[in-house]
PDB file of C-alpha atoms in Angstrom:
ATOM      1  CA  MET A1280     187.443  84.116 110.798  1.00 43.00           C
ATOM      2  CA  VAL A1281     186.516  84.893 114.389  1.00 44.00           C
ATOM      3  CA  ASN A1282     185.710  81.826 116.455  1.00 47.00           C
ATOM      4  CA  LEU A1283     182.834  82.753 118.720  1.00 44.00           C
ATOM      5  CA  ASN A1284     183.319  79.550 120.705  1.00 45.00           C
ATOM      6  CA  THR A1285     186.120  81.368 122.516  1.00 45.00           C
ATOM      7  CA  ALA A1286     183.730  84.036 123.761  1.00 41.00           C
ATOM      8  CA  PRO A1287     182.772  83.934 127.461  1.00 39.00           C
ATOM      9  CA  LEU A1288     179.069  83.862 126.569  1.00 36.00           C
ATOM     10  CA  VAL A1289     176.879  81.191 125.051  1.00 39.00           C
ATOM     11  CA  ILE A1290     176.588  81.574 121.265  1.00 37.00           C
ATOM     12  CA  PRO A1291     173.590  83.857 120.602  1.00 41.00           C
ATOM     13  CA  LYS A1292     170.478  82.710 118.827  1.00 44.00           C
ATOM     14  CA  ARG A1293     170.509  83.707 115.166  1.00 46.00           C
ATOM     15  CA  ARG A1294     167.591  84.169 112.821  1.00 44.00           C
ATOM     16  CA  VAL A1295     168.537  84.245 109.126  1.00 45.00           C
ATOM     17  CA  VAL A1296     166.083  85.660 106.596  1.00 40.00           C
ATOM     18  CA  LYS A1297     166.231  83.970 103.188  1.00 42.00           C
ATOM     19  CA  VAL A1298     164.726  84.898  99.832  1.00 40.00           C
ATOM     20  CA  GLY A1299     164.972  82.319  97.074  1.00 43.00           C
ATOM     21  CA  GLY A1300     167.358  80.238  99.144  1.00 48.00           C
ATOM     22  CA  VAL A1301     169.831  83.093  99.582  1.00 46.00           C
ATOM     23  CA  ALA A1302     170.419  84.738 102.959  1.00 47.00           C
ATOM     24  CA  VAL A1303     169.571  88.433 102.737  1.00 44.00           C
ATOM     25  CA  GLY A1304     169.466  89.411 106.373  1.00 49.00           C
ATOM     26  CA  SER A1305     170.067  88.172 109.884  1.00 51.00           C
ATOM     27  CA  LYS A1306     169.417  89.112 113.452  1.00 49.00           C
ATOM     28  CA  ASP A1307     171.459  88.120 116.481  1.00 51.00           C
ATOM     29  CA  THR A1308     169.767  87.955 119.847  1.00 50.00           C
ATOM     30  CA  LEU A1309     171.837  87.841 123.010  1.00 50.00           C
ATOM     31  CA  ASN A1310     170.226  86.060 125.937  1.00 51.00           C
ATOM     32  CA  VAL A1311     172.220  87.002 128.998  1.00 48.00           C
ATOM     33  CA  GLU A1312     171.843  86.246 132.700  1.00 50.00           C
ATOM     34  CA  MET A1313     173.156  89.393 134.309  1.00 46.00           C
ATOM     35  CA  GLU A1314     173.900  87.609 137.571  1.00 53.00           C
ATOM     36  CA  LYS A1315     176.448  85.384 135.822  1.00 56.00           C
ATOM     37  CA  GLN A1316     177.792  87.569 133.004  1.00 61.00           C
ATOM     38  CA  SER A1317     179.786  90.728 133.452  1.00 70.00           C
ATOM     39  CA  LEU A1318     179.429  93.887 131.386  1.00 74.00           C
ATOM     40  CA  SER A1319     182.856  93.279 129.855  1.00 79.00           C
ATOM     41  CA  ASP A1320     181.692  89.823 128.704  1.00 77.00           C
ATOM     42  CA  ILE A1321     178.744  91.337 126.873  1.00 76.00           C
ATOM     43  CA  GLN A1322     180.886  94.011 125.252  1.00 79.00           C
ATOM     44  CA  TYR A1323     183.403  91.381 124.144  1.00 81.00           C
ATOM     45  CA  LEU A1324     180.761  89.348 122.332  1.00 79.00           C
ATOM     46  CA  LEU A1325     179.296  92.505 120.783  1.00 79.00           C
ATOM     47  CA  LYS A1326     182.672  93.260 119.187  1.00 81.00           C
ATOM     48  CA  GLU A1327     183.321  89.663 118.078  1.00 83.00           C
ATOM     49  CA  ILE A1328     179.975  89.375 116.300  1.00 81.00           C
ATOM     50  CA  THR A1329     180.620  92.659 114.503  1.00 80.00           C
ATOM     51  CA  TYR A1330     184.079  91.479 113.402  1.00 82.00           C
ATOM     52  CA  GLU A1331     182.760  88.131 112.168  1.00 83.00           C
ATOM     53  CA  ASP A1332     179.854  89.605 110.214  1.00 78.00           C
ATOM     54  CA  THR A1333     182.075  92.236 108.595  1.00 78.00           C
ATOM     55  CA  GLU A1334     184.754  89.707 107.613  1.00 82.00           C
ATOM     56  CA  GLN A1335     182.113  87.446 106.090  1.00 79.00           C
ATOM     57  CA  GLN A1336     180.737  90.261 103.913  1.00 73.00           C
ATOM     58  CA  ILE A1337     184.228  91.334 102.821  1.00 76.00           C
ATOM     59  CA  ARG A1338     184.932  87.774 101.642  1.00 76.00           C
ATOM     60  CA  LEU A1339     181.785  88.091  99.506  1.00 69.00           C
ATOM     61  CA  ASP A1340     183.219  91.276  97.963  1.00 68.00           C
ATOM     62  CA  ASN A1341     180.645  93.320  99.861  1.00 67.00           C
ATOM     63  CA  PRO A1342     182.733  95.711 101.998  1.00 72.00           C
ATOM     64  CA  PRO A1343     181.050  97.979 104.559  1.00 75.00           C
ATOM     65  CA  THR A1344     180.165 101.497 103.453  1.00 68.00           C
ATOM     66  CA  ARG A1345     179.567 102.867 106.936  1.00 71.00           C
ATOM     67  CA  VAL A1346     180.549 101.782 110.441  1.00 78.00           C
ATOM     68  CA  ALA A1347     179.228 103.512 113.542  1.00 80.00           C
ATOM     69  CA  VAL A1348     180.193 102.578 117.091  1.00 84.00           C
ATOM     70  CA  ASP A1349     178.028 103.902 119.921  1.00 83.00           C
ATOM     71  CA  ASN A1350     176.508 106.262 117.298  1.00 80.00           C
ATOM     72  CA  ARG A1351     179.949 107.664 116.426  1.00 82.00           C
ATOM     73  CA  GLU A1352     181.595 107.018 113.048  1.00 80.00           C
ATOM     74  CA  ASN A1353     185.100 107.885 114.246  1.00 84.00           C
ATOM     75  CA  LYS A1354     185.136 105.383 117.092  1.00 86.00           C
ATOM     76  CA  PRO A1355     186.827 101.974 116.507  1.00 85.00           C
ATOM     77  CA  VAL A1356     184.913  98.734 117.028  1.00 83.00           C
ATOM     78  CA  SER A1357     187.496  97.705 119.619  1.00 84.00           C
ATOM     79  CA  GLN A1358     186.136 100.465 121.876  1.00 84.00           C
ATOM     80  CA  ALA A1359     182.452  99.551 121.484  1.00 83.00           C
ATOM     81  CA  GLU A1360     180.477  99.814 124.715  1.00 82.00           C
ATOM     82  CA  TRP A1361     176.809  99.351 123.831  1.00 80.00           C
ATOM     83  CA  LYS A1362     176.119  99.431 120.079  1.00 82.00           C
ATOM     84  CA  THR A1363     177.716  98.761 116.681  1.00 81.00           C
ATOM     85  CA  GLU A1364     176.138  99.440 113.299  1.00 79.00           C
ATOM     86  CA  VAL A1365     177.543  98.372 109.922  1.00 76.00           C
ATOM     87  CA  GLN A1366     176.047  99.130 106.493  1.00 70.00           C
ATOM     88  CA  PHE A1367     176.647  96.902 103.466  1.00 65.00           C
ATOM     89  CA  GLY A1368     175.261  96.419  99.988  1.00 62.00           C
ATOM     90  CA  GLN A1369     173.102  93.371  99.203  1.00 69.00           C
ATOM     91  CA  ILE A1370     173.893  89.695  98.784  1.00 72.00           C
ATOM     92  CA  ILE A1371     172.587  89.113  95.258  1.00 79.00           C
ATOM     93  CA  ASP A1372     169.553  86.894  94.970  1.00 79.00           C
ATOM     94  CA  HIS A1373     169.961  85.085  91.655  1.00 87.00           C
ATOM     95  CA  ILE A1374     166.223  84.514  91.490  1.00 87.00           C
ATOM     96  CA  MET A1375     165.951  88.295  91.138  1.00 88.00           C
ATOM     97  CA  ILE A1376     168.251  88.164  88.094  1.00 91.00           C
ATOM     98  CA  ARG A1377     166.160  85.424  86.488  1.00 92.00           C
ATOM     99  CA  THR A1378     162.992  87.386  87.225  1.00 90.00           C
ATOM    100  CA  VAL A1379     164.304  90.491  85.454  1.00 92.00           C
ATOM    101  CA  GLN A1380     165.365  88.473  82.405  1.00 94.00           C
ATOM    102  CA  ARG A1381     162.058  86.619  82.253  1.00 93.00           C
ATOM    103  CA  GLU A1382     159.959  89.778  82.570  1.00 92.00           C
ATOM    104  CA  LEU A1383     161.985  91.495  79.835  1.00 94.00           C
ATOM    105  CA  ILE A1384     161.488  88.642  77.377  1.00 94.00           C
ATOM    106  CA  ASN A1385     157.782  88.370  78.241  1.00 92.00           C
ATOM    107  CA  ALA A1386     157.332  92.120  77.698  1.00 91.00           C
ATOM    108  CA  ILE A1387     159.047  91.917  74.296  1.00 93.00           C
ATOM    109  CA  ARG A1388     156.821  89.018  73.237  1.00 92.00           C
ATOM    110  CA  ARG A1389     153.666  90.874  74.307  1.00 88.00           C
ATOM    111  CA  THR A1390     154.457  94.134  72.555  1.00 88.00           C
ATOM    112  CA  THR A1391     156.382  93.287  69.376  1.00 88.00           C
ATOM    113  CA  GLN A1392     155.915  91.100  66.324  1.00 85.00           C
ATOM    114  CA  GLU A1393     158.453  88.326  66.016  1.00 80.00           C
ATOM    115  CA  ARG A1394     160.465  88.354  62.801  1.00 82.00           C
ATOM    116  CA  THR A1395     163.888  86.871  63.469  1.00 85.00           C
ATOM    117  CA  GLY A1396     163.373  86.274  67.193  1.00 88.00           C
ATOM    118  CA  ALA A1397     166.687  87.981  67.960  1.00 93.00           C
ATOM    119  CA  LEU A1398     165.177  90.685  70.168  1.00 94.00           C
ATOM    120  CA  GLN A1399     163.608  88.186  72.547  1.00 93.00           C
ATOM    121  CA  ASP A1400     166.694  85.975  72.749  1.00 95.00           C
ATOM    122  CA  ILE A1401     168.206  86.643  76.188  1.00 95.00           C
ATOM    123  CA  HIS A1402     171.651  85.716  74.823  1.00 95.00           C
ATOM    124  CA  ASN A1403     171.512  88.920  72.778  1.00 96.00           C
ATOM    125  CA  TRP A1404     171.414  90.930  75.997  1.00 96.00           C
ATOM    126  CA  GLU A1405     174.364  91.388  78.324  1.00 96.00           C
ATOM    127  CA  TRP A1406     175.020  92.264  81.949  1.00 96.00           C
ATOM    128  CA  VAL A1407     177.649  94.879  82.767  1.00 94.00           C
ATOM    129  CA  TYR A1408     178.972  95.592  86.261  1.00 92.00           C
ATOM    130  CA  TYR A1409     180.034  99.091  87.340  1.00 90.00           C
ATOM    131  CA  SER A1410     181.820  99.498  90.657  1.00 84.00           C
ATOM    132  CA  LYS A1411     181.062 102.490  92.882  1.00 75.00           C
ATOM    133  CA  LYS A1412     183.917 104.530  91.430  1.00 70.00           C
ATOM    134  CA  GLY A1413     184.372 102.645  88.183  1.00 65.00           C
ATOM    135  CA  LYS A1414     183.817 104.641  85.010  1.00 70.00           C
ATOM    136  CA  ARG A1415     184.143 101.640  82.714  1.00 81.00           C
ATOM    137  CA  GLY A1416     181.924  98.637  83.119  1.00 87.00           C
ATOM    138  CA  VAL A1417     182.938  94.991  83.015  1.00 90.00           C
ATOM    139  CA  LYS A1418     180.825  92.370  81.255  1.00 93.00           C
ATOM    140  CA  VAL A1419     179.846  89.722  83.769  1.00 93.00           C
ATOM    141  CA  ASN A1420     177.855  86.580  84.353  1.00 94.00           C
ATOM    142  CA  PRO A1421     175.414  87.854  87.008  1.00 91.00           C
ATOM    143  CA  PHE A1422     174.983  84.358  88.423  1.00 91.00           C
ATOM    144  CA  LYS A1423     178.626  84.359  89.489  1.00 88.00           C
ATOM    145  CA  ILE A1424     178.383  87.629  91.425  1.00 84.00           C
ATOM    146  CA  GLU A1425     177.841  87.124  95.147  1.00 79.00           C
ATOM    147  CA  ALA A1426     177.154  90.684  96.273  1.00 77.00           C
ATOM    148  CA  LEU A1427     176.219  94.117  94.990  1.00 81.00           C
ATOM    149  CA  PRO A1428     178.031  96.667  97.189  1.00 78.00           C
ATOM    150  CA  SER A1429     176.440  99.999  97.974  1.00 74.00           C
ATOM    151  CA  GLY A1430     176.997 102.378  95.048  1.00 80.00           C
ATOM    152  CA  ALA A1431     177.743  99.617  92.514  1.00 86.00           C
ATOM    153  CA  ARG A1432     175.465  99.086  89.504  1.00 90.00           C
ATOM    154  CA  LEU A1433     174.433  96.042  87.526  1.00 92.00           C
ATOM    155  CA  VAL A1434     173.221  96.982  84.041  1.00 94.00           C
ATOM    156  CA  LEU A1435     171.280  94.896  81.510  1.00 95.00           C
ATOM    157  CA  ARG A1436     171.642  96.232  77.970  1.00 94.00           C
ATOM    158  CA  PRO A1437     171.296  95.002  74.350  1.00 94.00           C
ATOM    159  CA  THR A1438     174.374  93.719  72.534  1.00 94.00           C
ATOM    160  CA  SER A1439     175.517  94.695  69.045  1.00 92.00           C
ATOM    161  CA  LYS A1440     173.464  91.750  67.696  1.00 94.00           C
ATOM    162  CA  ILE A1441     170.300  93.815  68.213  1.00 94.00           C
ATOM    163  CA  PRO A1442     171.322  97.460  67.555  1.00 91.00           C
ATOM    164  CA  TYR A1443     167.681  98.284  66.785  1.00 92.00           C
ATOM    165  CA  ALA A1444     166.523  97.544  70.352  1.00 92.00           C
ATOM    166  CA  SER A1445     166.363 101.283  71.123  1.00 90.00           C
ATOM    167  CA  TRP A1446     164.050 102.027  68.208  1.00 91.00           C
ATOM    168  CA  ALA A1447     161.880  98.983  68.920  1.00 90.00           C
ATOM    169  CA  ASN A1448     161.491 100.001  72.549  1.00 90.00           C
ATOM    170  CA  MET A1449     160.490 103.557  71.605  1.00 89.00           C
ATOM    171  CA  TRP A1450     158.076 102.295  68.940  1.00 88.00           C
ATOM    172  CA  VAL A1451     156.259 100.269  71.600  1.00 87.00           C
ATOM    173  CA  ALA A1452     156.095 103.333  73.861  1.00 85.00           C
ATOM    174  CA  LYS A1453     154.606 105.528  71.117  1.00 84.00           C
ATOM    175  CA  GLN A1454     152.052 102.912  70.068  1.00 80.00           C
ATOM    176  CA  GLY A1455     150.801 102.486  73.610  1.00 64.00           C
ATOM    177  CA  THR A1456     149.810  99.234  75.279  1.00 62.00           C
ATOM    178  CA  ASP A1457     146.421  98.359  76.752  1.00 60.00           C
ATOM    179  CA  PHE A1458     146.711  97.459  80.408  1.00 59.00           C
ATOM    180  CA  THR A1459     144.000  96.188  82.766  1.00 62.00           C
ATOM    181  CA  PRO A1460     144.987  96.128  86.453  1.00 63.00           C
ATOM    182  CA  SER A1461     143.959  92.976  88.301  1.00 64.00           C
ATOM    183  CA  ARG A1462     143.905  94.707  91.675  1.00 62.00           C
ATOM    184  CA  GLY A1463     143.965  98.126  93.288  1.00 62.00           C
ATOM    185  CA  LYS A1464     141.551 101.043  92.915  1.00 64.00           C
ATOM    186  CA  ASN A1465     141.670 100.808  89.086  1.00 63.00           C
ATOM    187  CA  LYS A1466     141.021  97.050  88.995  1.00 66.00           C
ATOM    188  CA  GLY A1467     139.292  96.006  85.774  1.00 59.00           C
ATOM    189  CA  VAL A1468     139.692  99.415  84.117  1.00 55.00           C
ATOM    190  CA  THR A1469     141.577  99.153  80.826  1.00 60.00           C
ATOM    191  CA  ARG A1470     143.993 101.985  80.182  1.00 59.00           C
ATOM    192  CA  THR A1471     146.642 102.718  77.592  1.00 60.00           C
ATOM    193  CA  ARG A1472     150.142 103.221  78.912  1.00 63.00           C
ATOM    194  CA  ASN A1473     152.923 104.721  76.839  1.00 75.00           C
ATOM    195  CA  GLU A1474     155.805 102.626  78.061  1.00 85.00           C
ATOM    196  CA  GLY A1475     158.419 100.698  76.147  1.00 87.00           C
ATOM    197  CA  PHE A1476     158.872  96.995  76.783  1.00 91.00           C
ATOM    198  CA  MET A1477     161.805  97.689  79.107  1.00 90.00           C
ATOM    199  CA  ALA A1478     159.739  99.913  81.402  1.00 91.00           C
ATOM    200  CA  GLN A1479     156.973  97.322  81.363  1.00 89.00           C
ATOM    201  CA  ALA A1480     159.489  94.634  82.297  1.00 89.00           C
ATOM    202  CA  ILE A1481     160.453  96.310  85.559  1.00 88.00           C
ATOM    203  CA  ALA A1482     156.934  97.434  86.502  1.00 86.00           C
ATOM    204  CA  LYS A1483     156.126  94.038  88.011  1.00 76.00           C
ATOM    205  CA  PHE A1484     159.509  93.944  89.719  1.00 77.00           C
ATOM    206  CA  LYS A1485     158.736  97.181  91.562  1.00 77.00           C
ATOM    207  CA  ARG A1486     155.691  95.515  93.114  1.00 76.00           C
ATOM    208  CA  SER A1487     157.557  92.387  94.160  1.00 76.00           C
ATOM    209  CA  GLN A1488     159.424  91.433  97.333  1.00 76.00           C
ATOM    210  CA  PHE A1489     162.722  92.343  95.646  1.00 78.00           C
ATOM    211  CA  ALA A1490     161.841  96.054  95.644  1.00 76.00           C
ATOM    212  CA  LYS A1491     162.679  96.134  99.363  1.00 76.00           C
ATOM    213  CA  SER A1492     166.278  95.151  98.648  1.00 78.00           C
ATOM    214  CA  TYR A1493     166.964  96.674  95.222  1.00 84.00           C
ATOM    215  CA  THR A1494     166.110  99.799  93.266  1.00 87.00           C
ATOM    216  CA  MET A1495     165.735  99.565  89.482  1.00 90.00           C
ATOM    217  CA  TRP A1496     165.092 101.933  86.597  1.00 93.00           C
ATOM    218  CA  VAL A1497     165.259 102.214  82.796  1.00 92.00           C
ATOM    219  CA  SER A1498     167.274 104.919  81.080  1.00 90.00           C
ATOM    220  CA  PHE A1499     168.756 105.832  77.695  1.00 89.00           C
ATOM    221  CA  SER A1500     172.428 106.699  77.773  1.00 84.00           C
ATOM    222  CA  LYS A1501     175.275 107.016  75.312  1.00 83.00           C
ATOM    223  CA  LYS A1502     177.404 105.525  78.064  1.00 80.00           C
ATOM    224  CA  TYR A1503     175.665 102.207  77.447  1.00 76.00           C
ATOM    225  CA  GLN A1504     175.329 102.679  73.665  1.00 80.00           C
ATOM    226  CA  THR A1505     175.529  99.507  71.635  1.00 83.00           C
ATOM    227  CA  ALA A1506     177.707  99.345  68.525  1.00 84.00           C
ATOM    228  CA  GLY A1507     175.532 100.063  65.492  1.00 85.00           C
ATOM    229  CA  ASP A1508     172.753 101.736  67.483  1.00 87.00           C
ATOM    230  CA  THR A1509     171.671 104.952  65.714  1.00 85.00           C
ATOM    231  CA  TYR A1510     169.205 106.184  68.325  1.00 86.00           C
ATOM    232  CA  PRO A1511     170.287 109.778  69.192  1.00 84.00           C
ATOM    233  CA  HIS A1512     169.927 109.410  72.958  1.00 85.00           C
ATOM    234  CA  GLY A1513     171.902 106.191  73.286  1.00 85.00           C
ATOM    235  CA  SER A1514     170.855 102.640  74.063  1.00 88.00           C
ATOM    236  CA  PRO A1515     168.288 101.620  76.680  1.00 89.00           C
ATOM    237  CA  ALA A1516     169.433  99.868  79.819  1.00 92.00           C
ATOM    238  CA  ILE A1517     167.929  98.436  82.976  1.00 94.00           C
ATOM    239  CA  THR A1518     170.011  99.481  85.972  1.00 94.00           C
ATOM    240  CA  ILE A1519     169.934  97.709  89.336  1.00 92.00           C
ATOM    241  CA  MET A1520     171.390  99.067  92.565  1.00 88.00           C
ATOM    242  CA  ALA A1521     171.243  97.638  96.065  1.00 81.00           C
ATOM    243  CA  ARG A1522     169.428  99.371  98.828  1.00 76.00           C
ATOM    244  CA  ARG A1523     171.563  99.666 101.936  1.00 64.00           C
ATOM    245  CA  THR A1524     171.636  96.777 104.369  1.00 58.00           C
ATOM    246  CA  ARG A1525     172.198  97.715 107.969  1.00 55.00           C
ATOM    247  CA  ARG A1526     173.485  95.293 110.589  1.00 56.00           C
ATOM    248  CA  SER A1527     173.030  96.615 114.088  1.00 60.00           C
ATOM    249  CA  TYR A1528     174.079  94.990 117.356  1.00 55.00           C
ATOM    250  CA  ARG A1529     173.076  96.468 120.668  1.00 64.00           C
ATOM    251  CA  ARG A1530     173.809  95.669 124.290  1.00 55.00           C
ATOM    252  CA  ARG A1531     170.551  95.645 126.199  1.00 53.00           C
ATOM    253  CA  LEU A1532     170.584  95.742 129.993  1.00 45.00           C
TER     254      LEU A1532
END
């Protein structure tokens, strides 16, 4: 890890943005007295901050997907003169994971009749991680994942304990669900929406603060098909991907 105490400048002020107790972004501000600090000093600290931030993200299994130095992607950080820019995935906010699970269960309870209770048991749903180039997913505990690199996917799908989840979801969509917006131009107007419980689960998510950091959608795919599921288009799944995070450091004179 780079020790910024060895830099010829005072450590810069840092503002860290947190959501749910997890750091999701930061900004470094360099306060420099030009009469006392040389241009080479400023450039040195610019490089060291870039190295430190990149190493920290790599340790979190969140490698950079793009590095630009002075607006050039083929220029090494060691030759930076006035600007470095590094793009990463997102540090996973575990509150986001809990929110998705909670909204899914709530949507199932609102739109289906409980018989065995298996459909609304979150333990009968599983999370699968797909790397950027990985064709086969790996079952994971999402609360043990630190980062979601750019291009990677985190998928929530039903297990073989509820092979009828596909049909139940489509039944809800065909029946339609009454919905009365509490705000917006259609506030108070009851409408019927033809969405399954999975689409309803992520609707609230798309209006939350997490939508700025993640993109999410529902799809049917044989790639995610659960054993025993007879639905012709495969099993339903909620897919989460990180929006790109950009760290930019600039020398200002």
